Short mmCIF file of C-alpha atoms in Angstrom, two decimals:
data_model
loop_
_atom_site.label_atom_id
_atom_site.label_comp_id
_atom_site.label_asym_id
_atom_site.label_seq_id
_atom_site.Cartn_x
_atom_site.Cartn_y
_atom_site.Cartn_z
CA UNK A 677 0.00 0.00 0.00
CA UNK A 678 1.10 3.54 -0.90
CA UNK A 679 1.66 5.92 1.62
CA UNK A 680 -1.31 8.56 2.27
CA UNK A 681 -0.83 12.25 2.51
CA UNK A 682 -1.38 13.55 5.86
CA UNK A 683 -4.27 16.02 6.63
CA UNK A 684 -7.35 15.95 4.51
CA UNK A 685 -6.35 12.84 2.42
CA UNK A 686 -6.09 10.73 5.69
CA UNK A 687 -9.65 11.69 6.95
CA UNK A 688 -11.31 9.34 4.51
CA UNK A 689 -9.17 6.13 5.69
CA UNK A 690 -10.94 6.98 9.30
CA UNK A 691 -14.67 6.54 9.84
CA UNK A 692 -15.57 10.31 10.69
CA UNK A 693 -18.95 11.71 9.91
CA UNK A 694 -18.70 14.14 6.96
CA UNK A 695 -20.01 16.70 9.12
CA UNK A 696 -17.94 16.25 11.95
CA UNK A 697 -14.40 17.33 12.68
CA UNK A 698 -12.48 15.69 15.39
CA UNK A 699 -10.02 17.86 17.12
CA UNK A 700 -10.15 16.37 20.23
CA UNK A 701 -8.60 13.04 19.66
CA UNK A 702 -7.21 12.58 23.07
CA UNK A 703 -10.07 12.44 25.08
CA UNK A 704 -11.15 8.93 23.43
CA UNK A 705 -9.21 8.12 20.05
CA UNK A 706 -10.35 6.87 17.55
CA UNK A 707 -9.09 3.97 14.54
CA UNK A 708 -9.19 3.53 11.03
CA UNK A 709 -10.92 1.67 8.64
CA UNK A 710 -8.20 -0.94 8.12
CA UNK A 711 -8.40 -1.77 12.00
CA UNK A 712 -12.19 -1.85 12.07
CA UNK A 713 -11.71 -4.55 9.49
CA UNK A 714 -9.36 -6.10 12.10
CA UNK A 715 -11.52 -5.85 14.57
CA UNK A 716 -14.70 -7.34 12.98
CA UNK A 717 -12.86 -10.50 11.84
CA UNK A 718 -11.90 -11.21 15.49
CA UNK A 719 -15.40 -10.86 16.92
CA UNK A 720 -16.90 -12.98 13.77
CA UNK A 721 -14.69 -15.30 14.41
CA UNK A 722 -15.45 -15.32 17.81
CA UNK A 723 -18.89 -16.10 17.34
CA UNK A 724 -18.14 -18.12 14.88
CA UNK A 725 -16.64 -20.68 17.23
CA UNK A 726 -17.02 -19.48 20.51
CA UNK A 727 -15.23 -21.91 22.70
CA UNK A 728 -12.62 -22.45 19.81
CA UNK A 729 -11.82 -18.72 19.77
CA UNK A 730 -11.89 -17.98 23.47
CA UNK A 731 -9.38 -20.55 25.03
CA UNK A 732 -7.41 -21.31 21.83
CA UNK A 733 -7.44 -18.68 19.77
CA UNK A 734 -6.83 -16.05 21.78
CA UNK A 735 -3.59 -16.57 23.60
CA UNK A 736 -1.78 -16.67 20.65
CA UNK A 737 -3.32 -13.64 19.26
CA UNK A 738 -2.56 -11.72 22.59
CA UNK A 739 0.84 -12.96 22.76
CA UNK A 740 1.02 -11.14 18.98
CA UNK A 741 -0.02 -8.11 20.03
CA UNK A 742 1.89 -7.86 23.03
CA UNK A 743 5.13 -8.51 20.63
CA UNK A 744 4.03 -5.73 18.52
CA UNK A 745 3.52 -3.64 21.50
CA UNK A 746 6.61 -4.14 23.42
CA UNK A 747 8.59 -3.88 20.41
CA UNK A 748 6.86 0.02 20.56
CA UNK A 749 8.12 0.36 23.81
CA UNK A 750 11.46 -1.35 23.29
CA UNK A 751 11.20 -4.12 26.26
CA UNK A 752 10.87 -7.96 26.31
CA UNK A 753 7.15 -9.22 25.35
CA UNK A 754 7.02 -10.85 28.83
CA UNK A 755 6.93 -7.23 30.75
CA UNK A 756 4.08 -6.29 28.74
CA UNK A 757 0.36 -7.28 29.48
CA UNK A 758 -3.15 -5.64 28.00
CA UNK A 759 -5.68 -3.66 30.56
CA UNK A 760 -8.65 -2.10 29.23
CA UNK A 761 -7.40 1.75 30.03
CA UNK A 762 -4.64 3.69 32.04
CA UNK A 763 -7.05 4.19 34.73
CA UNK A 764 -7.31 0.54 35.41
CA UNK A 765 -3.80 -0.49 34.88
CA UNK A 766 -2.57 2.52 37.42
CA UNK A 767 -5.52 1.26 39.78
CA UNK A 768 -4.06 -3.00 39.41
CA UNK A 769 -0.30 -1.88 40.26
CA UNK A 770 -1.69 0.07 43.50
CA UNK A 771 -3.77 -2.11 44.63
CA UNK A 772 -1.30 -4.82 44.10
CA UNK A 773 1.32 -3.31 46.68
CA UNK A 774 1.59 -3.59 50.44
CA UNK A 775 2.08 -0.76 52.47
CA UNK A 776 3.61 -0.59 55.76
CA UNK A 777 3.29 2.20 58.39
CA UNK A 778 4.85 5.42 57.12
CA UNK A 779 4.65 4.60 53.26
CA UNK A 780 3.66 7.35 51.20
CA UNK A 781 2.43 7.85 47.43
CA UNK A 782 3.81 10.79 46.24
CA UNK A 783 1.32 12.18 43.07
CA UNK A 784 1.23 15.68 41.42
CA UNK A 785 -1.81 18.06 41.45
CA UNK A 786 -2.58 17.95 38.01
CA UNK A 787 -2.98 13.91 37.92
CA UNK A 788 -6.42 12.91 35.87
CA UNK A 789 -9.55 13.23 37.88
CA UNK A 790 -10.22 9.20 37.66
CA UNK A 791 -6.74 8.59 39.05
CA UNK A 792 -7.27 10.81 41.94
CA UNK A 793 -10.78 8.79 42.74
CA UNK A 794 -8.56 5.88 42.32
CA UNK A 795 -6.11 7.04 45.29
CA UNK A 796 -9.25 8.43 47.64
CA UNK A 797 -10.34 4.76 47.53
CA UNK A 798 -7.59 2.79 48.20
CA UNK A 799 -6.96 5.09 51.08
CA UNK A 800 -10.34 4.31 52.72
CA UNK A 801 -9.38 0.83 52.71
CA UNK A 802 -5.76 0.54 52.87
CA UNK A 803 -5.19 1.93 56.52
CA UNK A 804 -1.05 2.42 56.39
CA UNK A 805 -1.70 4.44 53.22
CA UNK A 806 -0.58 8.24 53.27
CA UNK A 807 -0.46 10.96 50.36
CA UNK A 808 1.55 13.88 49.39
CA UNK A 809 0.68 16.08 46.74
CA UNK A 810 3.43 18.16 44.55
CA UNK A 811 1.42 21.16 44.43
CA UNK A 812 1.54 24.13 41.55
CA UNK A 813 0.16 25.65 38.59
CA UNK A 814 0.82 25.82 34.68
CA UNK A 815 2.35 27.21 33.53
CA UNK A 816 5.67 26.08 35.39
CA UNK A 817 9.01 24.57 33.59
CA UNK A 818 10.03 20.79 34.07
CA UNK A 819 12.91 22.10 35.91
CA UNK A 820 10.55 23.61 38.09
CA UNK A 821 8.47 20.54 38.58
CA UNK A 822 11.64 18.43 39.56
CA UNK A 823 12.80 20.61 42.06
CA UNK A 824 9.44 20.60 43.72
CA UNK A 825 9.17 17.12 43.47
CA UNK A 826 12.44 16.70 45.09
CA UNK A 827 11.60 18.83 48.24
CA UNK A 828 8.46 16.79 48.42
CA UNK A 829 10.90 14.11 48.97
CA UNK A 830 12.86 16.15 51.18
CA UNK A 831 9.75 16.97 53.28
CA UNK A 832 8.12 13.33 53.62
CA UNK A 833 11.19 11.92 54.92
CA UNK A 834 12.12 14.80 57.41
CA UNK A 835 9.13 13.95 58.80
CA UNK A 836 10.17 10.24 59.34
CA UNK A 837 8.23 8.84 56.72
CA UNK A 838 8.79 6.87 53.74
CA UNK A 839 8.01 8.07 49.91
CA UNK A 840 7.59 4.62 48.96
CA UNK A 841 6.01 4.74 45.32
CA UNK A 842 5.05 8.32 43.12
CA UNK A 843 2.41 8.18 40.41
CA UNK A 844 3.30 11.05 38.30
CA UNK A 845 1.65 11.81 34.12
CA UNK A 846 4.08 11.31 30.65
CA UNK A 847 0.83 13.55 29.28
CA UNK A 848 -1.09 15.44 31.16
CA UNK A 849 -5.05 15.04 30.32
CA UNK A 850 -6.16 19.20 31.30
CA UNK A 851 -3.77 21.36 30.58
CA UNK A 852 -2.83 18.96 27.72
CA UNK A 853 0.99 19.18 28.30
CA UNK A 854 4.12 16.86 28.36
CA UNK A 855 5.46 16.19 31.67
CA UNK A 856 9.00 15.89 32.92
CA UNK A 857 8.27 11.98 33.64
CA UNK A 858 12.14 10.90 32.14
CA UNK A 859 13.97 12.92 35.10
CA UNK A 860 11.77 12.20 37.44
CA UNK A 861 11.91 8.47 36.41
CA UNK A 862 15.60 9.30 37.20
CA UNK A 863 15.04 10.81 40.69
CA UNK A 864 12.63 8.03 41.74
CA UNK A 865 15.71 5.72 40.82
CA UNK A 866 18.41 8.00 42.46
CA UNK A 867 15.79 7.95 45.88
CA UNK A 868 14.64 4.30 45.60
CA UNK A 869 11.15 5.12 44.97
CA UNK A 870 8.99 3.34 42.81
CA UNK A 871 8.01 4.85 39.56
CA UNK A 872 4.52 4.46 38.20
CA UNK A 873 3.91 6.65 35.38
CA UNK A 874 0.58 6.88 33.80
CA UNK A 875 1.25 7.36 29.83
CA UNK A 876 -2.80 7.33 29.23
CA UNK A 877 -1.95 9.46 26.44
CA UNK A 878 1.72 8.35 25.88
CA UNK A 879 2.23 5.24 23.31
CA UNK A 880 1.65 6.37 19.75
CA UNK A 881 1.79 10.39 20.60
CA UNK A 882 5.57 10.67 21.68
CA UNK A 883 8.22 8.52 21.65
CA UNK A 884 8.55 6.35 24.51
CA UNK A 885 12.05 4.02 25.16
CA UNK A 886 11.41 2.04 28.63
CA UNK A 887 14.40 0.20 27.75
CA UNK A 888 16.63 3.16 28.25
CA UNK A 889 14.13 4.97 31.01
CA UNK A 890 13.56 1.43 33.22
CA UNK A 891 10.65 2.90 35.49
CA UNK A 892 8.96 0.47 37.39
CA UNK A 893 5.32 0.89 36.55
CA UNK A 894 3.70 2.37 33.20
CA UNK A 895 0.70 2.21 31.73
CA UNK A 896 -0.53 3.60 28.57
CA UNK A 897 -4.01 3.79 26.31
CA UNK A 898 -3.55 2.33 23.17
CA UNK A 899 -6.79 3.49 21.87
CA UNK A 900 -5.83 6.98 22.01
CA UNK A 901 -3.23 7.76 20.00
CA UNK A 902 -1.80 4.35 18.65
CA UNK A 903 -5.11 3.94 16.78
CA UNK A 904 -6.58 0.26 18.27
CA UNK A 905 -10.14 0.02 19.43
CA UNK A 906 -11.74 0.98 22.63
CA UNK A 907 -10.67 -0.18 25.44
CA UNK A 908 -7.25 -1.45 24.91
CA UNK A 909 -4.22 -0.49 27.25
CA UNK A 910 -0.83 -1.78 27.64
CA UNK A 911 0.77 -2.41 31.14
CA UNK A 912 4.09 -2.60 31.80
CA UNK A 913 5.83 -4.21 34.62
CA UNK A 914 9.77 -4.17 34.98
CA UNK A 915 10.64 -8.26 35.66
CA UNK A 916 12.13 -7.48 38.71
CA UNK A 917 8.38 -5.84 40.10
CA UNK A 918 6.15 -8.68 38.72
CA UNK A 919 6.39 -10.68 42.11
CA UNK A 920 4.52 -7.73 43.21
CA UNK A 921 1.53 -8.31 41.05
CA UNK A 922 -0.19 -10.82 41.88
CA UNK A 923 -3.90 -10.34 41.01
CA UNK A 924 -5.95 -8.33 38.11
CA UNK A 925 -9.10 -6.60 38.49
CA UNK A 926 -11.08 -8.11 38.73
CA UNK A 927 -9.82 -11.14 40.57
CA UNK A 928 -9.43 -13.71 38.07
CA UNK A 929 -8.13 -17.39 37.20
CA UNK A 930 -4.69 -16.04 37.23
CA UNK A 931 -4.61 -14.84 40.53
CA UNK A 932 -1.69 -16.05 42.07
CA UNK A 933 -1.38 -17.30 45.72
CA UNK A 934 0.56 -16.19 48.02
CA UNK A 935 2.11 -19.77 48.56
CA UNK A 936 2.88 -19.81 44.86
CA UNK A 937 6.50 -19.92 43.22
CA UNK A 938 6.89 -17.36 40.55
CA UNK A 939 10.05 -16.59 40.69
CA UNK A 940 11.59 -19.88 38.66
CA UNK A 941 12.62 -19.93 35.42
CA UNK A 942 9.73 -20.75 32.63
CA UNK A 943 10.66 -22.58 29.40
CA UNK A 944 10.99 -20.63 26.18
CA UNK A 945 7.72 -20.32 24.61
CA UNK A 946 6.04 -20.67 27.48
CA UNK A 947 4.51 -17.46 29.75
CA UNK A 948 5.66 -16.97 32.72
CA UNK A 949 2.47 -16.77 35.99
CA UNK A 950 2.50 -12.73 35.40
CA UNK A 951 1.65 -13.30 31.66
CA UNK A 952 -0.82 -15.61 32.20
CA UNK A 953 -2.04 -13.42 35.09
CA UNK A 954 -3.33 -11.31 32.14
CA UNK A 955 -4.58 -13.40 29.97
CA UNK A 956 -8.15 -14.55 30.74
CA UNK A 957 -9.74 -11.69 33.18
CA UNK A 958 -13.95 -12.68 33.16
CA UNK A 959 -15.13 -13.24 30.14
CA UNK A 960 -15.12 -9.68 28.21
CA UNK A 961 -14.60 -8.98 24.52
CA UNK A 962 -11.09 -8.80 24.42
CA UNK A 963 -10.57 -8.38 20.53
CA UNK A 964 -9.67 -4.63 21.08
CA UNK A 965 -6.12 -6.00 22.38
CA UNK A 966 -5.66 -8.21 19.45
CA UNK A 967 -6.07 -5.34 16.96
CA UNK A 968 -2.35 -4.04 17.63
CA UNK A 969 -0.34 -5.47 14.99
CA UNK A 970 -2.93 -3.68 12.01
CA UNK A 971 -2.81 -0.72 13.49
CA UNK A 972 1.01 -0.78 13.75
CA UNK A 973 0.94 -1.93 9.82
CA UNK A 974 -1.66 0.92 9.34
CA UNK A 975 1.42 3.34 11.14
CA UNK A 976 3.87 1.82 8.79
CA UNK A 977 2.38 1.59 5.48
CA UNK A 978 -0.43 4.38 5.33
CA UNK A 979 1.84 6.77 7.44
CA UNK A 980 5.34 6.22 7.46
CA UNK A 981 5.93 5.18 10.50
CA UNK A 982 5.96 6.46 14.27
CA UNK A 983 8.83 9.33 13.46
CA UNK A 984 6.38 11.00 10.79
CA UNK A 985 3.42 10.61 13.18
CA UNK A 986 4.71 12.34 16.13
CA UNK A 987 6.99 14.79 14.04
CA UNK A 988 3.93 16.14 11.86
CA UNK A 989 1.17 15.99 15.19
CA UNK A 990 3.89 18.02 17.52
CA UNK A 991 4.24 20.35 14.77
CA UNK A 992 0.47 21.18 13.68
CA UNK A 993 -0.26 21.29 17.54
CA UNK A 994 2.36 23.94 17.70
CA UNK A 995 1.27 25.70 14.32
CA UNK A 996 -2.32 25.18 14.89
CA UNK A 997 -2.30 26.28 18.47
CA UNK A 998 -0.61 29.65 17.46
CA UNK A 999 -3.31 30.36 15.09
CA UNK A 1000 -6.28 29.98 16.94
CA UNK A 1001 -5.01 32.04 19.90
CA UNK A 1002 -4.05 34.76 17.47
CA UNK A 1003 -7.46 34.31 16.42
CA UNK A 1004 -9.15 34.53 19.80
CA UNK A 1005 -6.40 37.40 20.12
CA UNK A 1006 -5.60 35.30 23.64
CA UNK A 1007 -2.24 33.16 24.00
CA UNK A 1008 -1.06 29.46 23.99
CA UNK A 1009 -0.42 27.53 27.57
CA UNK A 1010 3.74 27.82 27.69
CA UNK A 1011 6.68 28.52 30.05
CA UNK A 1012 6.71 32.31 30.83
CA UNK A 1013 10.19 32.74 30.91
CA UNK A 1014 11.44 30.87 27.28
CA UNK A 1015 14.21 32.57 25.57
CA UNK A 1016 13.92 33.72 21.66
CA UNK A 1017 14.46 30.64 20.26
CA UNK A 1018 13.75 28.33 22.39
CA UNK A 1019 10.70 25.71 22.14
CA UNK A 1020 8.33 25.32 25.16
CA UNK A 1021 8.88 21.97 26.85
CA UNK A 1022 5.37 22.00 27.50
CA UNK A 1023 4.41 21.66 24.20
CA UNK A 1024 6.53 18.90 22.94
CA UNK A 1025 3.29 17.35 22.18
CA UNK A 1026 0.11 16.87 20.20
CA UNK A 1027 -2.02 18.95 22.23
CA UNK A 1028 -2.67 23.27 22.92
CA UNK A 1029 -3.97 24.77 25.55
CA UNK A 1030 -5.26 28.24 24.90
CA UNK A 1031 -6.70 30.76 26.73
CA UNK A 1032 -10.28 31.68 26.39
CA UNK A 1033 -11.02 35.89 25.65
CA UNK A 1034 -12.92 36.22 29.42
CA UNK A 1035 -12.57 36.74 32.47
CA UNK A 1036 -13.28 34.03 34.52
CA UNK A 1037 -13.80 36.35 37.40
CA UNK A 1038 -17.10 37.51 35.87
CA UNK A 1039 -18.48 33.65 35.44
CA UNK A 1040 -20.68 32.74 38.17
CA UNK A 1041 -20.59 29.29 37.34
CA UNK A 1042 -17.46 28.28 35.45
CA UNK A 1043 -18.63 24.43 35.74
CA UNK A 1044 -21.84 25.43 33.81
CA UNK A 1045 -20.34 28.11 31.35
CA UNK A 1046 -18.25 24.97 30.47
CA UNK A 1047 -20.67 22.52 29.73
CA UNK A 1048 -22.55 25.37 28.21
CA UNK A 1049 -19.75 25.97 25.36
CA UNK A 1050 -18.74 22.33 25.49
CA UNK A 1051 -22.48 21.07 23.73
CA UNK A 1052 -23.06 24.30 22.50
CA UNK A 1053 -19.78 23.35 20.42
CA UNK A 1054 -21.07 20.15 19.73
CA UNK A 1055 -24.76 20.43 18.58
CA UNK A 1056 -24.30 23.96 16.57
CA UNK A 1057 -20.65 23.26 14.91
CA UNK A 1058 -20.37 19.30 14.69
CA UNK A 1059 -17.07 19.34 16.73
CA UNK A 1060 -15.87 19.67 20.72
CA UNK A 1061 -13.11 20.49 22.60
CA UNK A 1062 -12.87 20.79 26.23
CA UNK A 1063 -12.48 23.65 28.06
CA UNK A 1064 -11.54 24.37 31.67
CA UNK A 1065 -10.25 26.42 34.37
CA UNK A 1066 -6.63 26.32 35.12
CA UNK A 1067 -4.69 29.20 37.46
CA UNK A 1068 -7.47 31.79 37.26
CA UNK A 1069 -8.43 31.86 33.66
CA UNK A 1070 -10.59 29.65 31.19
CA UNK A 1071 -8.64 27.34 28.53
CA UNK A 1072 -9.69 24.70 26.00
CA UNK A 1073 -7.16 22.09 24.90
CA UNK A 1074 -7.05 21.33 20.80
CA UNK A 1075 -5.00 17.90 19.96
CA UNK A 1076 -3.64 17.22 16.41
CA UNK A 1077 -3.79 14.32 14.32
CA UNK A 1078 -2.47 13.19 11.06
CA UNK A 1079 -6.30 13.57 9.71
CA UNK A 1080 -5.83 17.03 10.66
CA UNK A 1081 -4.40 20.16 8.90
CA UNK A 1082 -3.87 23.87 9.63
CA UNK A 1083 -6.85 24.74 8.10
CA UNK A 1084 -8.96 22.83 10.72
CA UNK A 1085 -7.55 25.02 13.35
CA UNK A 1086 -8.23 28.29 11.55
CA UNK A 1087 -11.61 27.31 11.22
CA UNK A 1088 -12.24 26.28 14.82
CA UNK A 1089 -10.45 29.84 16.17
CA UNK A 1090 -13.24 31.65 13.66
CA UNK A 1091 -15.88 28.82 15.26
CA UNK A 1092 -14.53 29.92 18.83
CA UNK A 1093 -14.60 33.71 18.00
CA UNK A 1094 -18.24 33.25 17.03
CA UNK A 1095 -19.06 31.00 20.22
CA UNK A 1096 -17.45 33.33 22.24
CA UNK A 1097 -18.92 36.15 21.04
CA UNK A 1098 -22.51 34.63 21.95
CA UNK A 1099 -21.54 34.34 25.49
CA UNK A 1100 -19.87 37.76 26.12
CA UNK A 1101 -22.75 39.00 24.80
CA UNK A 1102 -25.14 37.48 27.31
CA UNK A 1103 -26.91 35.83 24.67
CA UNK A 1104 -27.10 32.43 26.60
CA UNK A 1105 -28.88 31.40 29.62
CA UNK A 1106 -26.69 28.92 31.67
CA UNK A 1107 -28.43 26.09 33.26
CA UNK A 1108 -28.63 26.28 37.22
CA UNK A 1109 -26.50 23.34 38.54
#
């Protein structure tokens, strides 16, 4: 197959409504027709033969796609498993550890909302279990983030405790920017904490080497940017961890005992108790996982590969992000104190944050003036992106995607200046909440 053009050409391999135009890809992905095909074949199949397809075919075709995956990542298949989101494979590695009096979970204050949940519950149940929170807000540099993180550190062990794991983003989900998570990878190593670093929107938008970064823990959304079906996650688990997992979520048939031996050796060709851990949780449809290698092929063939993705997405993100602010006559989410010439590290991804033209002061209810312009956005202009508060002003977060082109973004700032317009001038009624 030839290679396709990027921007407009691409759009008609995907299965977009004419009418719509999808510039917020990160929130839930999205695939292509070539894995939809994929896709169906597996769950035909599956009915086809149901008992066939469940306990033989299967295996084989996760063990596939966890080849294709960890190749991706650049780590041995057997560290690799599939979770159905970020969310739950952040949720199995902490509720998978043992904490002792004094053990803390360091996390940052812009971790996704779910996550957070995530940590409130396994607090109310896990009674050694204490939090720290790095605190700030965007825009602040990465060096700034590590040095806070570090007297975090500092802080939890003056006070005779022990900063036993930190959960910290590669991406973060509102403002949509990259995060510092290779140096503080490092630190956790340099402190002997364990790293757990939720890459929800991490394989398939940036480059990501765990064989050269080593953390711990990751987890990361395949159906977001890597282009599989919903819900399909990978989760990674360094060999020298697994012994520390030893149950999914549910509780399954894998669930390992606590009298059981995993650490022996395990034939080649054969998975080892953490693989097989993985491998049959409930009875779900599970096809999403096995639809990694065609969208890898779609990557390789119809794109050129995961350099051209993430080169041209970083790019129209910044390009496209510059535009509509200009539009909106606002500014794009960056480091404040950037030298001419130098690129923000916060946008060294596929995503913009830019400021919306109000004042935020002057919203009674931000939560409902969001939801207003967020389906106001949807029914009236067949697209969405989301907007939020962040450091006392209103943003919206744009991603870019090789279906996309600068022209979608100069139409959405003229969209936004319109929308905008509507609601400075009073001409909506919010909804009480």
């Amino acid at each position: 197959m030839a290679k396709s053009t990027f921007g407009a050409p691409m759009r008609e391999l995907f299965l977009f409504d004419p009418q719509y135009k999808n510039l917020n890809h990160g929130s839930y992905g999205t695939y292509p027709r070539a894995v939809q095909a994929a896709l169906r074949g597996f769950q035909d199949e599956a009915e086809a033969r149901t008992d066939t397809f469940i306990r033989y075919t299967t295996p084989p075709a996760l063990d596939a796609s966890r080849t294709a995956v960890a190749k991706i990542l650049n780590v041995p298949r057997r560290e690799c498993v599939f979770v159905k989101n970020a969310t739950t494979g952040v949720n199995t590695v902490l509720r998978n550890l043992r904490f002792s009096p004094g053990d803390v979970l360091l996390y940052f204050d812009t971790v996704y909302g779910a996550v957070e949940m995530g940590i409130t519950s396994l607090r109310e149940t896990t009674e050694n279990l204490l939090v720290r929170k790095v605190e700030y807000t965007f825009p602040v540099s990465h060096g700034q983030l590590v040095q806070q993180f570090r007297e975090v550190i500092d802080a939890v062990r003056r006070d005779g405790l022990n900063p036993r794991i930190a959960l910290f983003d590669v991406i973060v989900s509102v403002p949509g920017v990259r995060f510092p998570f290779e140096a503080l990878t490092g630190v956790c190593r340099e402190e002997g904490i364990l790293s757990l670093i939720d890459g929800a929107h991490g394989i398939g938008h940036i480059p990501i080497d765990l064989g050269v970064l080593q953390p711990d823990f990751f987890t990361s959304n395949c159906h977001k940017w890597l282009f599989t079906p919903r819900g399909c996650a990978v989760l990674y688990v360094a060999q020298r961890n697994q012994h520390l997992i030893r149950t999914t979520l549910p509780t399954s048939w894998g669930f390992i005992p606590e009298t059981s031996e995993t650490g022996a050796s395990v034939p080649d060709g054969e998975n080892t108790p953490f693989e097989k851990l993985f491998e049959f949780v409930a009875t779900t449809d599970d096809t999403a996982y096995m639809c990694v290698p065609a969208a890898v092929k779609f990557r390789e063939e119809l794109c050129g590969g995961e350099d051209q993705i993430t080169s041209y997405m970083e790019s129209l993100a910044r390009e496209g992000g510059d535009l509509v602010a200009a539009i909106l006559g606002t500014e794009v989410l960056q480091e404040t104190d950037l030298q001419p010439g130098e690129k923000s590290q916060l946008r060294r991804c596929a995503m913009a944050n830019i400021r919306v033209p109000v004042d935020i002061e002057d919203i009674p209810d931000v939560p409902a003036a969001c939801a207003w312009l967020q389906k106001t956005l949807n029914d009236e202009y067949n697209t969405f992106v989301p907007f939020y508060p962040h450091g006392g002003a209103l943003w919206f977060r744009v991603c870019a995607q090789v279906y996309l082109e600068k022209s979608d973004f100069q139409w959405l700032g003229e969209v936004l200046k319109e929308l905008v317009a509507k609601f400075k001038g009073k001409k909506v009624d919010l909804p009480l909440r």
